[in-house]
PDB file of C-alpha atoms in Angstrom:
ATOM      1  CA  UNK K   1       2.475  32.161   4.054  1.00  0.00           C
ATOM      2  CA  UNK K   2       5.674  30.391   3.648  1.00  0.00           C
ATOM      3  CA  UNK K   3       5.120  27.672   6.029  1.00  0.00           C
ATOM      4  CA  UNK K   4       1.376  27.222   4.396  1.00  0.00           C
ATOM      5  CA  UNK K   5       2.830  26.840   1.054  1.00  0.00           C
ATOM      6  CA  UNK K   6       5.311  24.484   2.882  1.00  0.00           C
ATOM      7  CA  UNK K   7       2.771  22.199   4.081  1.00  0.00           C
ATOM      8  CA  UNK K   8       0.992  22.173   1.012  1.00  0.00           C
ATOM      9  CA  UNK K   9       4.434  20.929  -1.308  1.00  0.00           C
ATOM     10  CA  UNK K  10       4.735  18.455   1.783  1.00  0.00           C
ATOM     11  CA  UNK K  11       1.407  17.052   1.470  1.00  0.00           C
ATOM     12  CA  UNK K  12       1.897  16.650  -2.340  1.00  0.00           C
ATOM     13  CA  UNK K  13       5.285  14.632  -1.743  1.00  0.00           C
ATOM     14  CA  UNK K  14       3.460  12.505   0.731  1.00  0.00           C
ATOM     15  CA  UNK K  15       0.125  11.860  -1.549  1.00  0.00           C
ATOM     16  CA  UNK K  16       3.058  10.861  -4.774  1.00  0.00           C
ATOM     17  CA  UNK K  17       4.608   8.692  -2.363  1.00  0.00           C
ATOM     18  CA  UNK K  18       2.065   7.393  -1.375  1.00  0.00           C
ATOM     19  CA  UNK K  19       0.481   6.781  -4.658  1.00  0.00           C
ATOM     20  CA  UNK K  20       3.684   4.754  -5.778  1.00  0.00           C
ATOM     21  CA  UNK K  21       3.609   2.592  -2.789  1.00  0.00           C
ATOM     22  CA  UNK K  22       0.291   1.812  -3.578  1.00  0.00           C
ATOM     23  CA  UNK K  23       1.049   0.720  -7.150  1.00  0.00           C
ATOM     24  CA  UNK K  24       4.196  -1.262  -6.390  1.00  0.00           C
ATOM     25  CA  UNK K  25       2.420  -2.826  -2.870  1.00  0.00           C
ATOM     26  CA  UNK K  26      -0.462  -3.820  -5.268  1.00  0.00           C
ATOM     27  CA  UNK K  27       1.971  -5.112  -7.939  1.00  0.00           C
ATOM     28  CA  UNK K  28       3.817  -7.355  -5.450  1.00  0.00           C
ATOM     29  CA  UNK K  29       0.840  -8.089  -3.801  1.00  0.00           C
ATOM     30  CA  UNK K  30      -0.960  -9.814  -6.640  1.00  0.00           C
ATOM     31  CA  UNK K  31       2.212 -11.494  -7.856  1.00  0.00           C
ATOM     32  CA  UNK K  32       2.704 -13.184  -3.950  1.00  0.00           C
ATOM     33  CA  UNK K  33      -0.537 -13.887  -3.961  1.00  0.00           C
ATOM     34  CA  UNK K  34      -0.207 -16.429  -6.762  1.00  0.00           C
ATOM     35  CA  UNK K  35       2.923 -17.485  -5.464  1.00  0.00           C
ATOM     36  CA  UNK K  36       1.272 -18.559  -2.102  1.00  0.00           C
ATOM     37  CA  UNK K  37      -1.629 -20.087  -4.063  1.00  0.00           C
ATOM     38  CA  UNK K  38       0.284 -21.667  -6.223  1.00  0.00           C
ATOM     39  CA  UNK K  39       0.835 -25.814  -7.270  1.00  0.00           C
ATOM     40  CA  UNK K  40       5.024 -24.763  -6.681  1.00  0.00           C
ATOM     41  CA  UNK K  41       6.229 -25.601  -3.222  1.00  0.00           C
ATOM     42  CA  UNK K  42       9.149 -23.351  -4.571  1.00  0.00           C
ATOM     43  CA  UNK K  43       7.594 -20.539  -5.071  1.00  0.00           C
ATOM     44  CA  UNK K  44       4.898 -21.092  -2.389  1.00  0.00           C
ATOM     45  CA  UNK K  45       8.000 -21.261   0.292  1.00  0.00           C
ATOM     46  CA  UNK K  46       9.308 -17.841  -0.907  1.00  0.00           C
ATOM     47  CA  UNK K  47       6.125 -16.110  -0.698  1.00  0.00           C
ATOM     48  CA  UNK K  48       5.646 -17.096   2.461  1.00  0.00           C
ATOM     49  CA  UNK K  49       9.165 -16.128   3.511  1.00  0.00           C
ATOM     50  CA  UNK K  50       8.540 -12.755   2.206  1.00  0.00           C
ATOM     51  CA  UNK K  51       4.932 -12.354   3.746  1.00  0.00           C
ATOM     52  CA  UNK K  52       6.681 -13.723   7.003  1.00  0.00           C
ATOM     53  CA  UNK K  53       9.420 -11.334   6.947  1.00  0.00           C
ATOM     54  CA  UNK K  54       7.579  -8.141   6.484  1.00  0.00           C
ATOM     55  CA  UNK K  55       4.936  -8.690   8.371  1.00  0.00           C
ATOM     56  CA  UNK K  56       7.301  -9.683  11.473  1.00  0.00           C
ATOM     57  CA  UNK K  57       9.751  -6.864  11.683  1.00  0.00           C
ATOM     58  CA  UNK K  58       9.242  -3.294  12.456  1.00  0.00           C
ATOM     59  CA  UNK K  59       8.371  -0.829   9.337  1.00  0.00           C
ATOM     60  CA  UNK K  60      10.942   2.040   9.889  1.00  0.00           C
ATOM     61  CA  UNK K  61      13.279  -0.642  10.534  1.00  0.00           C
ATOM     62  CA  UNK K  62      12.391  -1.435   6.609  1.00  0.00           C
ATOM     63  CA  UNK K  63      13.252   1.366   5.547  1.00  0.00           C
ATOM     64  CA  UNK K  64      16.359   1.919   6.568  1.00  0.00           C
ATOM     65  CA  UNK K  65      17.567  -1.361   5.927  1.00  0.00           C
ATOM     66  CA  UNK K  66      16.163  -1.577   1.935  1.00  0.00           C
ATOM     67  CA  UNK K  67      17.324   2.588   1.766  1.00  0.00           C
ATOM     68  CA  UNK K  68      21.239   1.600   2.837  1.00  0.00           C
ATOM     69  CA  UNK K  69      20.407  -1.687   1.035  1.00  0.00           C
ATOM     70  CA  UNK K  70      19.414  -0.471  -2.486  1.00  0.00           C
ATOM     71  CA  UNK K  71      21.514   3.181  -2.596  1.00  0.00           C
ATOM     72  CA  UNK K  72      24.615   0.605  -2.174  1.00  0.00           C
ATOM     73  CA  UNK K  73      23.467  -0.877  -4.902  1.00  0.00           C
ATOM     74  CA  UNK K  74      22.415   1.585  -7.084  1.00  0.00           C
ATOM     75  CA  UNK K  75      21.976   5.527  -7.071  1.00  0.00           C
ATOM     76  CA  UNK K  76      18.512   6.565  -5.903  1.00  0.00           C
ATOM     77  CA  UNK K  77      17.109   9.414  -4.312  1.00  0.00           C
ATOM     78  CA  UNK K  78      15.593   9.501  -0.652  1.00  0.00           C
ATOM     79  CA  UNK K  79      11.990   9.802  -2.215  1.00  0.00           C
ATOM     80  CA  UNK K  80      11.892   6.644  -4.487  1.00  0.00           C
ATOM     81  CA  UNK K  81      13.994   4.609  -1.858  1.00  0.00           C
ATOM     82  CA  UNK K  82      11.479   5.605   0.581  1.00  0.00           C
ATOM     83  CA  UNK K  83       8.540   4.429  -2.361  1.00  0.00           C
ATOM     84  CA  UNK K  84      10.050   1.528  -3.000  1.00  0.00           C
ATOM     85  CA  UNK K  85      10.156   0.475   1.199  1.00  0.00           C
ATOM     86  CA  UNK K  86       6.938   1.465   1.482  1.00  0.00           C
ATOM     87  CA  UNK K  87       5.891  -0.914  -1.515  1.00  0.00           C
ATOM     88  CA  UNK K  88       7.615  -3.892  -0.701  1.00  0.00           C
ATOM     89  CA  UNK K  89       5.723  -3.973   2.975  1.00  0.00           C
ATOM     90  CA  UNK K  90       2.427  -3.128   1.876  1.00  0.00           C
ATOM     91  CA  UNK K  91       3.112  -5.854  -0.873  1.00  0.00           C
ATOM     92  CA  UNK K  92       3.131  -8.256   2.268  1.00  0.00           C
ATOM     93  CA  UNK K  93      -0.265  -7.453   3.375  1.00  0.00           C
ATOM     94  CA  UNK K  94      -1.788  -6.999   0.336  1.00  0.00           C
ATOM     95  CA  UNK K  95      -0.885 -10.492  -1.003  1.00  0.00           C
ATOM     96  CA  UNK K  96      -3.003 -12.030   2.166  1.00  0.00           C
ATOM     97  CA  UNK K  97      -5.727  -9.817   1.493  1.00  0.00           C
ATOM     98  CA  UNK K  98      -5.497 -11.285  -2.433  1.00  0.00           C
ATOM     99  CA  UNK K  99      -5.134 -14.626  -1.319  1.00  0.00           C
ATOM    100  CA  UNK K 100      -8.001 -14.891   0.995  1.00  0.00           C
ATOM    101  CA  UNK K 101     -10.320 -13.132  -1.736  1.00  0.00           C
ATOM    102  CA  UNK K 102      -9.152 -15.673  -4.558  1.00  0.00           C
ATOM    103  CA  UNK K 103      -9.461 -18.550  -1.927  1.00  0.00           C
ATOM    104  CA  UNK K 104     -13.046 -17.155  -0.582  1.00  0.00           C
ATOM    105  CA  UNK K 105     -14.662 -17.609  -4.590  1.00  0.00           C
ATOM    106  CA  UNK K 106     -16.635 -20.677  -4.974  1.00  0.00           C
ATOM    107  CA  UNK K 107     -14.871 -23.899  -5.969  1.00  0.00           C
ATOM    108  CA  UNK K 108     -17.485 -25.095  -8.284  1.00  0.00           C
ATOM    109  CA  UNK K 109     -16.881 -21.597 -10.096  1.00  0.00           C
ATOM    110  CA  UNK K 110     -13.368 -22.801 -10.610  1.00  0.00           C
ATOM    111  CA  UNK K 111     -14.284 -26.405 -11.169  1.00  0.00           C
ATOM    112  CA  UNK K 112     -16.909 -25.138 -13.760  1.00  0.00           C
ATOM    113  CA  UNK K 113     -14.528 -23.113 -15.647  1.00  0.00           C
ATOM    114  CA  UNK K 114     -12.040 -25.904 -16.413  1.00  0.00           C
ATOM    115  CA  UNK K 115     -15.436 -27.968 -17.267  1.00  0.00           C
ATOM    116  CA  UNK K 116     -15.922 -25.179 -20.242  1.00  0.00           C
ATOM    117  CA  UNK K 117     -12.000 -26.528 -21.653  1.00  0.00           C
ATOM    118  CA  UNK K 118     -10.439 -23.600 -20.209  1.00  0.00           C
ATOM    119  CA  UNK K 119      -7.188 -23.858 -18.422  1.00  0.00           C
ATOM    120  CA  UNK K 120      -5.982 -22.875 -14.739  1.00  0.00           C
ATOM    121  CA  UNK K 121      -4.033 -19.611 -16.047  1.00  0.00           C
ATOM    122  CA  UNK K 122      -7.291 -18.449 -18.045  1.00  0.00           C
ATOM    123  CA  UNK K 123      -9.687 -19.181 -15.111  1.00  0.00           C
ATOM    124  CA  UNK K 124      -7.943 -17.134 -13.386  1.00  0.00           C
ATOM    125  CA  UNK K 125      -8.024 -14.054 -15.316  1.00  0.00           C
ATOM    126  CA  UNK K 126     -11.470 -14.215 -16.562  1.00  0.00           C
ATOM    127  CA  UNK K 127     -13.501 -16.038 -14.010  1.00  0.00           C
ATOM    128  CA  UNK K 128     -11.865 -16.073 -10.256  1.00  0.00           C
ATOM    129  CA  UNK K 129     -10.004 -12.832 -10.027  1.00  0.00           C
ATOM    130  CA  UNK K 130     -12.699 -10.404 -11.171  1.00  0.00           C
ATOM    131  CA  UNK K 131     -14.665 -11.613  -8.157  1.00  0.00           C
ATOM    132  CA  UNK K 132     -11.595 -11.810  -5.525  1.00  0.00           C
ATOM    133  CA  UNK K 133     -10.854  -8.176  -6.544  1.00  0.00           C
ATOM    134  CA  UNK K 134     -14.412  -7.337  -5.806  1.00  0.00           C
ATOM    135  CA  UNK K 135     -14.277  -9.267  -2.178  1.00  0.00           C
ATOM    136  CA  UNK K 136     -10.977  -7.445  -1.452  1.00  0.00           C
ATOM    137  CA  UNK K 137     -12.184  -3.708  -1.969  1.00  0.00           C
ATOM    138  CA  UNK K 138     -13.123  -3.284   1.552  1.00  0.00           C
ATOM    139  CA  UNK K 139     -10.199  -4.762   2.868  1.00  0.00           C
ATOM    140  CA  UNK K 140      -7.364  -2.781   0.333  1.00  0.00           C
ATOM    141  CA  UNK K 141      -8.977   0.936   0.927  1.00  0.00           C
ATOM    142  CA  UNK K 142      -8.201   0.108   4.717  1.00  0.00           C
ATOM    143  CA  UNK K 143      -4.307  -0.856   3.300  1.00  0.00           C
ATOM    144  CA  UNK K 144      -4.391   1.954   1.267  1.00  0.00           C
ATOM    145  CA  UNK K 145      -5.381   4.328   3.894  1.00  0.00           C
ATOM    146  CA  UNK K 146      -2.740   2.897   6.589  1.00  0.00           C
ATOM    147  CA  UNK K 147      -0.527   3.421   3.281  1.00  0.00           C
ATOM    148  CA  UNK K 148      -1.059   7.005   3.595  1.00  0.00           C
ATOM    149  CA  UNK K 149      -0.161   7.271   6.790  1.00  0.00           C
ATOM    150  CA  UNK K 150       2.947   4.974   7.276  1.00  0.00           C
ATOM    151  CA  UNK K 151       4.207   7.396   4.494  1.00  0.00           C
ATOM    152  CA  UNK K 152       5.342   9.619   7.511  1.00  0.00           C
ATOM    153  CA  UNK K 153       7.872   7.546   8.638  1.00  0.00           C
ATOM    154  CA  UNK K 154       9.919   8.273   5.411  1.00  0.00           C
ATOM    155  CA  UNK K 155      10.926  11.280   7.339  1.00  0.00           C
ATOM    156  CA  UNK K 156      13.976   8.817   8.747  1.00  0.00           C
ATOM    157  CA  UNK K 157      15.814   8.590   5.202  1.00  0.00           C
ATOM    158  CA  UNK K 158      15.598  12.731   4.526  1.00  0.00           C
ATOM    159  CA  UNK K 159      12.034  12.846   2.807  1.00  0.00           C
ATOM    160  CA  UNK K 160      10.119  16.547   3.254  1.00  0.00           C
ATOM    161  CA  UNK K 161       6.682  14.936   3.288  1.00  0.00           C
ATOM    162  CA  UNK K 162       4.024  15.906   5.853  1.00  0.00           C
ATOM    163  CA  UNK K 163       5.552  14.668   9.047  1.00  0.00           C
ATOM    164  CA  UNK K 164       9.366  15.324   8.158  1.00  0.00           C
ATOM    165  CA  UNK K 165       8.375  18.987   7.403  1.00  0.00           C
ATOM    166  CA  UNK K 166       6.297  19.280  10.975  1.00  0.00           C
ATOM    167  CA  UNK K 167       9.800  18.009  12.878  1.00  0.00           C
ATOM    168  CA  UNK K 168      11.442  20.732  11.212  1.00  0.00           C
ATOM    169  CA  UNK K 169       9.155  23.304  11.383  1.00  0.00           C
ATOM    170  CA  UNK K 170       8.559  22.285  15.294  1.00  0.00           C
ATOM    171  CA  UNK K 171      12.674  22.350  16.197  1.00  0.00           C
ATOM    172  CA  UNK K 172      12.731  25.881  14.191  1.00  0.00           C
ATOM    173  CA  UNK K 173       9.841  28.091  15.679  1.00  0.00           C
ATOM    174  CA  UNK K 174       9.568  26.357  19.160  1.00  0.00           C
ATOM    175  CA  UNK K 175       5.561  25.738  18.885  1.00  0.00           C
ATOM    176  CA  UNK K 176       5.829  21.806  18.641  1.00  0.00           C
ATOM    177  CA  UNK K 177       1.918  21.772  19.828  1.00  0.00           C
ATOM    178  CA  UNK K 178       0.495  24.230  16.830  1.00  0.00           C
ATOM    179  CA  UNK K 179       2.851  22.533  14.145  1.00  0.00           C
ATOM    180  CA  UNK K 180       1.428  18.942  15.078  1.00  0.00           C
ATOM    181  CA  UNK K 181      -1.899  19.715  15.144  1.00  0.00           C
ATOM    182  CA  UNK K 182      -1.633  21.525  12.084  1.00  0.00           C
ATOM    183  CA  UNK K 183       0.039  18.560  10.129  1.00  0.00           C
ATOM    184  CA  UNK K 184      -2.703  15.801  11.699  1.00  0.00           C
ATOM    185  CA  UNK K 185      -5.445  17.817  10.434  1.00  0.00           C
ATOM    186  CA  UNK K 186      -3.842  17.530   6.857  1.00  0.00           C
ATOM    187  CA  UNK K 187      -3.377  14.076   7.428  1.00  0.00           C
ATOM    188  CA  UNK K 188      -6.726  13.768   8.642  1.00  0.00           C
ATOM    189  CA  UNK K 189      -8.115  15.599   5.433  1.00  0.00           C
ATOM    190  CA  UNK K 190      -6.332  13.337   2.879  1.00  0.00           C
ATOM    191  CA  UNK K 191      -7.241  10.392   4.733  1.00  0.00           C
ATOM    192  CA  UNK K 192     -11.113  11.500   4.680  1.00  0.00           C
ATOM    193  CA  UNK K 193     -10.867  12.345   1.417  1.00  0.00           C
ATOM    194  CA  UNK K 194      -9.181   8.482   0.432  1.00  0.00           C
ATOM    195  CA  UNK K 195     -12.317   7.285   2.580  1.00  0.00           C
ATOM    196  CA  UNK K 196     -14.773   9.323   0.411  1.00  0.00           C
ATOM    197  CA  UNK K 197     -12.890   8.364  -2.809  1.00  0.00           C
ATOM    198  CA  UNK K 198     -13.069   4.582  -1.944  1.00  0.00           C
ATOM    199  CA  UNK K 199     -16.602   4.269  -0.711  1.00  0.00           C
ATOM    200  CA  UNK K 200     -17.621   5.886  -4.293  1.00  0.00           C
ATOM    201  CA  UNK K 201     -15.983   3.177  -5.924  1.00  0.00           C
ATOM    202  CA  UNK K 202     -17.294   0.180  -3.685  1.00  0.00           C
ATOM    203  CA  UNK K 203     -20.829   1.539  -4.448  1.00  0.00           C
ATOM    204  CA  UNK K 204     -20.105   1.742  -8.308  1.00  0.00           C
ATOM    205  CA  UNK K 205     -18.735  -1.784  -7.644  1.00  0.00           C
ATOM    206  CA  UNK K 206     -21.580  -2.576  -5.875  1.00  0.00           C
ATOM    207  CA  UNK K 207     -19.171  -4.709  -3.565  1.00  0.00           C
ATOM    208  CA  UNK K 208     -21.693  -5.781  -1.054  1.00  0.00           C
ATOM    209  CA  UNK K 209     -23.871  -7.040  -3.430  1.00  0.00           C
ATOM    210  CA  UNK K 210     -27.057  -5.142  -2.341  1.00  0.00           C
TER     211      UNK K 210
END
């Protein structure tokens, strides 16, 4: 009963982390997108240093370098460190998935908007992104999901989520076989509820356009 209740406070920890990488990955994602897009050489250089970096290096080796990097710096616990790692990679990914949406709308949309007197900024917001955020649906429930499940390698910096409680729960009882399927069946629950969750909202979205 213990090690059920266990599982179930781990699985909690790893949906909030989760949840917060999500947010901050979307957050950075958006902003890098525009960067990338953007008339600045300046900014579109370190946007694509960022995206560059990320994507090319290893994600546990991420963490561990922006946990020692930003508990240096300032006092945080394990968890948020471990948020915060997970948000700045997925921000990587999520800004190409942003930028090939905005990119993929029409031109003439664009073109037609600043015909109507209004100006790049305010294109943006009311014309162009409404439909890249529809294009990149699809492509951000997959990010979302592989979110999810990169949250188990916050188990290096000290986190009890899913997989840091299974290694523990493995090295104490000596049944490394039971305690690993048990914690991929919870990941494989949350995961098909995140798939349920998201194809709801791509049908209410209507994202295919059918």
């Amino acid at each position: 009963m213990r090690t059920y209740e266990g599982f179930l406070k781990a699985a909690l920890v790893t949906l909030k982390i989760t949840a917060i990488a999500i947010v901050l990955g979307t957050l950075f994602g958006i902003v890098f997108a525009l960067m990338k897009i953007s008339r600045s050489k300046i900014l579109q250089t370190i946007a694509n240093l960022y995206i560059t970096l990320i994507r090319g290096t290893p994600l546990i080796v991420q963490i561990m370098f922006l946990y020692y990097g930003i508990t240096s710096i300032v006092v945080l616990s394990n968890f948020w460190a471990g948020a915060i790692a997970l948000g700045v990679h997925n921000g990587a990914y999520i800004a190409e998935i942003f930028r090939g949406a905005i990119q993929g709308v029409d031109r003439g949309q664009r073109e037609a908007s600043l015909a109507l007197g209004m100006n790049r900024t305010q294109a943006m917001r009311r014309i162009i992104f409404p439909q890249a955020l529809r294009r990149a649906i699809p492509p951000l429930g997959n990010q979302f999901i592989i979110t999810l499940k990169d949250s188990s390698l916050v188990y290096v910096i000290g986190v009890t989520e899913l997989f840091g409680l299974a290694n523990r729960e493995a090295a104490a009882s000596f049944m490394p076989f039971e305690t690993f399927l048990v914690v991929g069946l919870y990941y494989l629950v949350l995961v098909l509820i995140f798939t349920w969750l998201l194809k709801l909202y791509e049908n209410r979205l209507n994202v295919d356009g059918s």
